[in-house]
Amino acid sequence: MLRIVLLAVLVTNSMVWAYARPPAERLERLARGVNLSHWFWIPHDDSDRGRERFINDEDVKALKAAGFTHVRLPIEPGWLWDARASVLLPERLAALRRGLALLLAEEMAIVVDVHPARTAWLERLDAEAMVHFERFWHALAEALVETDPEWVYLELMNEPHDLPDAATWNVYQKRLHAVVRTAAPRHTIICTGDQWGSIAGLERCEPVADSNVVYSFHFYEPHNFTHQGATWGFDAWRDMGGVPWPATPDDLREVSAGFASLRSRDALQWSATRDAWTPQAVIDRIELAAAWGRRHDAAVYCGEFGVYRLKAPLEARERWLGEVVAALEAREIGWAMWDYAGGFSLVHGGPGARRLDDRTLRALRRMP
Ligand code: BGC
């Protein structure tokens, strides 16, 4: 009997370790995606009815027909979790399950992305927050273990930041990974680096001892281009607009002269000399992420990239999107654009009446 058990353990282990990366079909489902933000995360309409109406099967069918293979689904942990009782709120979990079922019915793969923005107990990721976070993930992974691991992926945390150093995040990430792996042995886990999940963060990320993991990074460089007009993050972005891509230092000096605030002018001019505003720079940066993947024999995924629409020149936005997708796809890096119906959006119209934006789609497909 003991021998049979040992043999079974050996066979199971060798099956798990036969891949250095998750199976190819799972990576293929991460090829092209979009972030379904503002549904279970900073909802546009926070009522139950609003949430039920936010995405319907027509939205999902249209994405599928346009060639999207997956969505990344940001979820606010504080919305789902009662931190005092340490339980997932049953009605909210039921709402999330309905959302997952809607997507899966159209064969849309899902990255369940734990994306804290308004979760009080995760405002700062420290030792105390980790206690809650591990309990939260244990419960969530147990709740999701019954979903099909071929179609549902579990992303530990969006854009970790404000940690004392990369080593602290690496320790925390290993703990979160262990919790999720124990509760959900077959699901692909998505890990990331610190410093807002940037390429710089990825370069400091220590891989976990698990072949069924994908490593994510986000790409918004140069930020003064992709976040022009943004009202969050760096306050100088607010007054930036009409910033071109690609651009020479002279182009940027010229456009910045029109900004209302001196701070925004200075910030763009500083970035004109510091950041590389060329297509080659995009390629070089993304190549760093690809090289990290090769070094660690690990699969890499770009879970967010995009351009805030409000004040960005349309053609510049589309050109940047196309160049980023080209650089990613040349390196077989799957991607998810930020975002579906938020400020970086892929659609026009409100819930129940959405249309995919042809120009953005063409840019993502790298067609003229
Ligand atoms: C952040 C959002 C932000 C987006 C682009 C996301 O990861 O959570 O708040 O809109 O990145 O900046």
PDB file of N, CA and C in Angstrom, residues 26 96-97 100-101 104 110 112 140-154 184 186-187:
ATOM      1  N   ARG A  26      -2.927  27.135 -21.723  1.00  0.00           N
ATOM      2  CA  ARG A  26      -3.276  28.183 -20.749  1.00  0.00           C
ATOM      3  C   ARG A  26      -2.594  29.495 -21.129  1.00  0.00           C
ATOM      4  N   LEU A  96     -20.248  37.702  -7.698  1.00  0.00           N
ATOM      5  CA  LEU A  96     -19.000  37.442  -8.427  1.00  0.00           C
ATOM      6  C   LEU A  96     -19.124  36.134  -9.222  1.00  0.00           C
ATOM      7  N   ARG A  97     -19.682  35.124  -8.601  1.00  0.00           N
ATOM      8  CA  ARG A  97     -19.843  33.833  -9.302  1.00  0.00           C
ATOM      9  C   ARG A  97     -20.724  33.990 -10.545  1.00  0.00           C
ATOM     10  N   LEU A 100     -18.546  35.498 -13.209  1.00  0.00           N
ATOM     11  CA  LEU A 100     -17.622  34.513 -13.781  1.00  0.00           C
ATOM     12  C   LEU A 100     -18.381  33.584 -14.739  1.00  0.00           C
ATOM     13  N   ALA A 101     -19.579  33.179 -14.320  1.00  0.00           N
ATOM     14  CA  ALA A 101     -20.364  32.251 -15.146  1.00  0.00           C
ATOM     15  C   ALA A 101     -20.729  32.897 -16.488  1.00  0.00           C
ATOM     16  N   LEU A 104     -17.598  32.748 -18.591  1.00  0.00           N
ATOM     17  CA  LEU A 104     -17.208  31.385 -18.961  1.00  0.00           C
ATOM     18  C   LEU A 104     -18.186  30.783 -19.968  1.00  0.00           C
ATOM     19  N   ILE A 110     -10.511  34.001 -17.692  1.00  0.00           N
ATOM     20  CA  ILE A 110     -10.595  35.088 -16.708  1.00  0.00           C
ATOM     21  C   ILE A 110      -9.366  35.100 -15.797  1.00  0.00           C
ATOM     22  N   VAL A 112      -8.623  36.466 -12.405  1.00  0.00           N
ATOM     23  CA  VAL A 112      -9.234  37.066 -11.221  1.00  0.00           C
ATOM     24  C   VAL A 112      -8.134  37.882 -10.532  1.00  0.00           C
ATOM     25  N   LEU A 140     -10.845  32.971  -0.576  1.00  0.00           N
ATOM     26  CA  LEU A 140     -11.188  33.168  -1.988  1.00  0.00           C
ATOM     27  C   LEU A 140     -10.735  31.967  -2.829  1.00  0.00           C
ATOM     28  N   ALA A 141      -9.524  31.494  -2.562  1.00  0.00           N
ATOM     29  CA  ALA A 141      -9.020  30.349  -3.339  1.00  0.00           C
ATOM     30  C   ALA A 141      -9.881  29.112  -3.070  1.00  0.00           C
ATOM     31  N   GLU A 142     -10.323  28.940  -1.839  1.00  0.00           N
ATOM     32  CA  GLU A 142     -11.214  27.801  -1.542  1.00  0.00           C
ATOM     33  C   GLU A 142     -12.539  27.947  -2.278  1.00  0.00           C
ATOM     34  N   ALA A 143     -13.015  29.197  -2.355  1.00  0.00           N
ATOM     35  CA  ALA A 143     -14.298  29.424  -3.040  1.00  0.00           C
ATOM     36  C   ALA A 143     -14.157  29.216  -4.547  1.00  0.00           C
ATOM     37  N   LEU A 144     -12.962  29.495  -5.087  1.00  0.00           N
ATOM     38  CA  LEU A 144     -12.806  29.419  -6.545  1.00  0.00           C
ATOM     39  C   LEU A 144     -12.212  28.091  -7.020  1.00  0.00           C
ATOM     40  N   VAL A 145     -11.866  27.223  -6.072  1.00  0.00           N
ATOM     41  CA  VAL A 145     -11.197  25.980  -6.474  1.00  0.00           C
ATOM     42  C   VAL A 145     -12.080  25.146  -7.390  1.00  0.00           C
ATOM     43  N   GLU A 146     -13.390  25.324  -7.259  1.00  0.00           N
ATOM     44  CA  GLU A 146     -14.279  24.529  -8.103  1.00  0.00           C
ATOM     45  C   GLU A 146     -14.397  25.086  -9.527  1.00  0.00           C
ATOM     46  N   THR A 147     -13.847  26.273  -9.798  1.00  0.00           N
ATOM     47  CA  THR A 147     -13.870  26.780 -11.178  1.00  0.00           C
ATOM     48  C   THR A 147     -12.840  25.999 -11.993  1.00  0.00           C
ATOM     49  N   ASP A 148     -13.010  26.032 -13.313  1.00  0.00           N
ATOM     50  CA  ASP A 148     -12.141  25.245 -14.187  1.00  0.00           C
ATOM     51  C   ASP A 148     -10.759  25.904 -14.285  1.00  0.00           C
ATOM     52  N   PRO A 149      -9.719  25.210 -13.823  1.00  0.00           N
ATOM     53  CA  PRO A 149      -8.378  25.832 -13.848  1.00  0.00           C
ATOM     54  C   PRO A 149      -7.841  26.071 -15.249  1.00  0.00           C
ATOM     55  N   GLU A 150      -8.505  25.472 -16.251  1.00  0.00           N
ATOM     56  CA  GLU A 150      -8.082  25.786 -17.623  1.00  0.00           C
ATOM     57  C   GLU A 150      -8.528  27.192 -18.016  1.00  0.00           C
ATOM     58  N   TRP A 151      -9.524  27.727 -17.315  1.00  0.00           N
ATOM     59  CA  TRP A 151     -10.132  28.993 -17.745  1.00  0.00           C
ATOM     60  C   TRP A 151     -10.030  30.115 -16.727  1.00  0.00           C
ATOM     61  N   VAL A 152      -9.730  29.774 -15.488  1.00  0.00           N
ATOM     62  CA  VAL A 152      -9.687  30.806 -14.438  1.00  0.00           C
ATOM     63  C   VAL A 152      -8.286  30.852 -13.834  1.00  0.00           C
ATOM     64  N   TYR A 153      -7.712  32.035 -13.793  1.00  0.00           N
ATOM     65  CA  TYR A 153      -6.352  32.252 -13.280  1.00  0.00           C
ATOM     66  C   TYR A 153      -6.464  33.144 -12.050  1.00  0.00           C
ATOM     67  N   LEU A 154      -5.547  32.987 -11.119  1.00  0.00           N
ATOM     68  CA  LEU A 154      -5.643  33.740  -9.873  1.00  0.00           C
ATOM     69  C   LEU A 154      -4.443  34.683  -9.723  1.00  0.00           C
ATOM     70  N   ALA A 184      -5.852  25.892  -3.894  1.00  0.00           N
ATOM     71  CA  ALA A 184      -6.216  25.703  -5.316  1.00  0.00           C
ATOM     72  C   ALA A 184      -5.025  25.075  -6.035  1.00  0.00           C
ATOM     73  N   ARG A 186      -4.510  23.363  -8.675  1.00  0.00           N
ATOM     74  CA  ARG A 186      -4.346  23.246 -10.138  1.00  0.00           C
ATOM     75  C   ARG A 186      -4.467  24.568 -10.893  1.00  0.00           C
ATOM     76  N   HIS A 187      -4.860  25.624 -10.219  1.00  0.00           N
ATOM     77  CA  HIS A 187      -5.031  26.903 -10.923  1.00  0.00           C
ATOM     78  C   HIS A 187      -3.682  27.579 -11.186  1.00  0.00           C
TER      79      HIS A 187
END
